Coordinates of N, CA and C in Angstrom, one line a residue:
M1 N 7.3 21.7 1.1 CA 6.8 20.4 0.8 C 7.5 19.9 -0.4
G2 N 7.5 18.6 -0.5 CA 8.2 17.9 -1.6 C 9.0 16.7 -1.1
T3 N 10.0 16.3 -1.8 CA 10.8 15.2 -1.5 C 12.3 15.6 -1.3
V4 N 12.9 15.0 -0.3 CA 14.3 15.2 0.1 C 15.0 13.9 -0.1
S5 N 16.0 13.8 -0.9 CA 16.8 12.6 -1.2 C 18.0 12.6 -0.2
F6 N 18.3 11.4 0.2 CA 19.5 11.2 1.1 C 20.7 10.7 0.3
D7 N 20.5 10.5 -1.0 CA 21.6 10.0 -1.8 C 22.2 8.7 -1.3
R8 N 21.4 7.8 -0.8 CA 21.8 6.5 -0.3 C 20.9 5.5 -1.0
L9 N 21.6 4.5 -1.5 CA 20.9 3.4 -2.3 C 20.9 2.1 -1.4
I10 N 19.7 1.5 -1.3 CA 19.6 0.2 -0.7 C 19.4 -0.8 -1.8
P11 N 20.1 -1.9 -1.8 CA 20.1 -2.8 -3.0 C 18.8 -3.6 -3.1
A12 N 18.5 -4.1 -4.3 CA 17.3 -4.9 -4.6 C 17.5 -6.2 -3.7
G13 N 16.4 -6.7 -3.2 CA 16.3 -7.9 -2.4 C 16.6 -7.6 -0.9
A14 N 17.0 -6.4 -0.6 CA 17.2 -6.1 0.9 C 15.8 -6.1 1.6
V15 N 15.8 -6.4 2.8 CA 14.6 -6.4 3.6 C 14.8 -5.3 4.7
I16 N 14.0 -4.3 4.6 CA 14.0 -3.2 5.6 C 13.4 -3.7 6.9
K17 N 14.2 -3.6 8.0 CA 13.7 -4.2 9.2 C 13.2 -3.2 10.3
S18 N 13.9 -2.0 10.2 CA 13.5 -0.9 11.2 C 14.0 0.4 10.8
I19 N 13.4 1.5 11.3 CA 13.9 2.8 11.1 C 13.9 3.5 12.5
T20 N 15.1 4.0 12.9 CA 15.3 4.7 14.1 C 15.6 6.1 13.8
T21 N 15.0 7.1 14.5 CA 15.2 8.5 14.3 C 15.9 9.1 15.5
D22 N 16.7 10.1 15.2 CA 17.4 10.9 16.3 C 17.2 12.4 16.0
E23 N 16.3 13.0 16.7 CA 16.1 14.5 16.4 C 17.2 15.3 17.0
Q24 N 18.0 15.9 16.1 CA 19.1 16.8 16.5 C 18.7 18.2 17.0
T25 N 17.8 18.8 16.2 CA 17.1 20.0 16.6 C 15.7 19.9 16.3
V26 N 14.8 20.6 17.1 CA 13.4 20.4 17.0 C 12.9 20.8 15.6
L27 N 12.0 20.0 15.0 CA 11.4 20.3 13.7 C 10.4 21.4 13.9
I28 N 10.3 22.3 12.9 CA 9.4 23.4 13.0 C 8.6 23.5 11.7
S29 N 7.3 23.7 11.7 CA 6.5 23.9 10.5 C 5.5 25.0 10.8
G30 N 5.1 25.7 9.8 CA 4.1 26.7 10.0 C 2.7 26.1 9.9
G31 N 2.6 24.8 9.7 CA 1.3 24.1 9.6 C 1.4 22.7 10.1
S32 N 0.7 21.8 9.4 CA 0.6 20.4 9.8 C 1.4 19.5 8.9
A33 N 2.7 19.7 8.9 CA 3.6 18.9 8.1 C 3.6 17.4 8.5
T34 N 3.7 16.6 7.5 CA 3.9 15.1 7.8 C 5.1 14.7 7.0
I35 N 5.7 13.6 7.5 CA 6.9 13.0 6.9 C 6.7 11.6 6.6
T36 N 6.9 11.1 5.4 CA 6.9 9.7 5.0 C 8.3 9.3 4.6
V37 N 8.8 8.2 5.2 CA 10.1 7.7 4.7 C 9.9 6.7 3.6
K38 N 10.6 6.8 2.5 CA 10.4 6.0 1.3 C 11.8 5.4 0.9
A39 N 11.7 4.3 0.2 CA 12.8 3.7 -0.6 C 12.3 3.7 -2.0
G40 N 12.8 4.6 -2.8 CA 12.3 4.8 -4.2 C 10.8 5.3 -4.0
S41 N 9.9 4.6 -4.7 CA 8.5 5.0 -4.6 C 7.8 4.2 -3.5
T42 N 8.4 3.3 -2.8 CA 7.8 2.4 -1.8 C 7.8 3.1 -0.5
A43 N 6.6 3.4 0.1 CA 6.5 4.0 1.4 C 6.9 2.9 2.4
L44 N 7.9 3.3 3.3 CA 8.3 2.4 4.4 C 7.5 2.7 5.6
T45 N 7.0 4.0 5.7 CA 6.3 4.4 6.9 C 5.0 5.1 6.5
A46 N 4.0 5.1 7.4 CA 2.9 6.0 7.1 C 3.3 7.4 7.3
A47 N 2.5 8.4 6.8 CA 2.8 9.8 7.1 C 2.8 10.0 8.6
T48 N 3.8 10.6 9.1 CA 4.0 10.9 10.5 C 4.0 12.4 10.8
A49 N 3.2 12.8 11.8 CA 3.2 14.2 12.1 C 4.5 14.7 12.6
F50 N 5.0 15.8 12.1 CA 6.3 16.3 12.4 C 6.5 16.6 13.9
D51 N 5.4 17.0 14.6 CA 5.5 17.4 16.0 C 5.2 16.3 17.0
T52 N 5.0 15.1 16.5 CA 4.7 14.0 17.5 C 5.6 12.8 17.3
G53 N 6.1 12.6 16.1 CA 6.8 11.3 15.8 C 8.3 11.4 15.8
F54 N 8.9 12.6 16.1 CA 10.3 12.7 16.0 C 11.1 13.2 17.2
A55 N 10.4 13.4 18.3 CA 11.1 14.0 19.5 C 12.1 13.0 20.0
G56 N 13.3 13.5 20.3 CA 14.4 12.6 20.8 C 14.7 11.5 19.9
I57 N 15.0 10.3 20.5 CA 15.3 9.1 19.8 C 14.1 8.2 19.8
G58 N 13.8 7.7 18.6 CA 12.6 6.8 18.6 C 12.6 5.9 17.4
T59 N 11.6 5.1 17.3 CA 11.5 4.1 16.2 C 10.2 4.5 15.5
I60 N 10.2 4.5 14.2 CA 9.0 4.7 13.4 C 8.5 3.4 12.9
A61 N 7.2 3.1 13.0 CA 6.7 1.9 12.6 C 6.7 1.7 11.1
L62 N 7.1 0.6 10.6 CA 7.1 0.3 9.2 C 5.6 0.0 8.7
T63 N 5.4 0.2 7.4 CA 4.1 -0.1 6.9 C 3.7 -1.6 7.0
D64 N 4.8 -2.5 7.0 CA 4.6 -3.9 7.2 C 5.5 -4.3 8.3
T65 N 4.9 -4.8 9.5 CA 5.7 -5.0 10.7 C 6.7 -6.2 10.5
D66 N 6.5 -7.1 9.5 CA 7.4 -8.2 9.2 C 8.6 -7.7 8.4
G67 N 8.6 -6.5 7.9 CA 9.7 -6.0 7.1 C 9.2 -5.8 5.7
I68 N 10.0 -5.0 4.9 CA 9.7 -4.6 3.6 C 10.8 -5.0 2.6
K69 N 10.5 -5.9 1.7 CA 11.5 -6.4 0.8 C 11.5 -5.5 -0.5
L70 N 12.6 -5.0 -0.9 CA 12.7 -4.1 -2.1 C 12.9 -5.0 -3.3
S71 N 12.2 -4.7 -4.3 CA 12.3 -5.4 -5.6 C 13.3 -4.8 -6.5
A72 N 13.8 -3.6 -6.3 CA 14.8 -3.0 -7.1 C 15.7 -2.1 -6.2
D73 N 16.9 -1.8 -6.7 CA 17.7 -0.8 -6.0 C 16.9 0.4 -5.8
S74 N 16.9 0.9 -4.5 CA 16.0 2.1 -4.2 C 16.8 3.1 -3.4
E75 N 16.6 4.4 -3.8 CA 17.2 5.5 -3.0 C 16.3 5.9 -1.9
I76 N 16.9 6.1 -0.7 CA 16.1 6.6 0.4 C 15.8 8.0 0.3
N77 N 14.5 8.4 0.6 CA 14.1 9.8 0.6 C 12.9 10.0 1.6
I78 N 12.6 11.2 1.9 CA 11.5 11.5 2.7 C 10.6 12.4 1.9
A79 N 9.3 12.2 2.0 CA 8.3 13.0 1.4 C 7.6 13.9 2.5
I80 N 7.6 15.2 2.3 CA 7.0 16.1 3.2 C 5.7 16.6 2.6
A81 N 4.7 16.5 3.4 CA 3.3 16.9 2.8 C 2.6 17.7 3.9
G82 N 1.5 18.4 3.5 CA 0.7 19.1 4.4 C 1.1 20.6 4.6
A83 N 2.4 20.8 4.9 CA 3.0 22.1 5.0 C 4.5 21.9 5.0
A84 N 5.2 23.0 4.8 CA 6.6 23.0 4.7 C 7.2 22.9 6.1
L85 N 8.4 22.2 6.2 CA 9.2 22.2 7.4 C 10.2 23.4 7.2
T86 N 10.3 24.3 8.2 CA 11.1 25.5 8.1 C 12.4 25.4 8.9
D87 N 12.5 24.4 9.8 CA 13.7 24.3 10.6 C 13.7 22.9 11.2
G88 N 14.9 22.5 11.7 CA 15.1 21.3 12.4 C 15.9 20.3 11.7
K89 N 16.4 19.3 12.4 CA 17.3 18.3 11.8 C 17.0 16.9 12.5
V90 N 16.8 15.9 11.7 CA 16.6 14.5 12.2 C 17.5 13.6 11.4
R91 N 18.1 12.7 12.1 CA 18.9 11.7 11.5 C 18.1 10.4 11.4
F92 N 18.2 9.7 10.3 CA 17.4 8.4 10.1 C 18.4 7.3 10.0
F93 N 18.2 6.2 10.8 CA 19.0 5.0 10.7 C 18.1 3.9 10.3
I94 N 18.4 3.4 9.1 CA 17.6 2.3 8.5 C 18.3 1.0 8.5
T95 N 17.7 0.0 9.2 CA 18.3 -1.3 9.3 C 17.7 -2.2 8.3
Y96 N 18.6 -2.9 7.6 CA 18.1 -3.8 6.6 C 19.1 -5.0 6.5
G97 N 18.7 -6.1 5.9 CA 19.5 -7.2 5.7 C 19.3 -7.9 4.4

């Protein structure tokens, strides 16, 4: 559990429009892990169950369907809660303008 940084910065004023995921290998957890995608401290998504929201290629719903405008330069990260993820790999594609 904790936060994983992607070392990618999205500039202030950018509007996040969508997040697409591509599960490379199946995510595994010994419990009920959830993942929240964030830009800095701003939650871009609701907490998503590791075993239902990431199979194959998909789109994760944003917390605001009109898009999310960032007020400051923000680093992309994911917050893992509930239980640790012990294996698996997911790529995140964040579209913004």
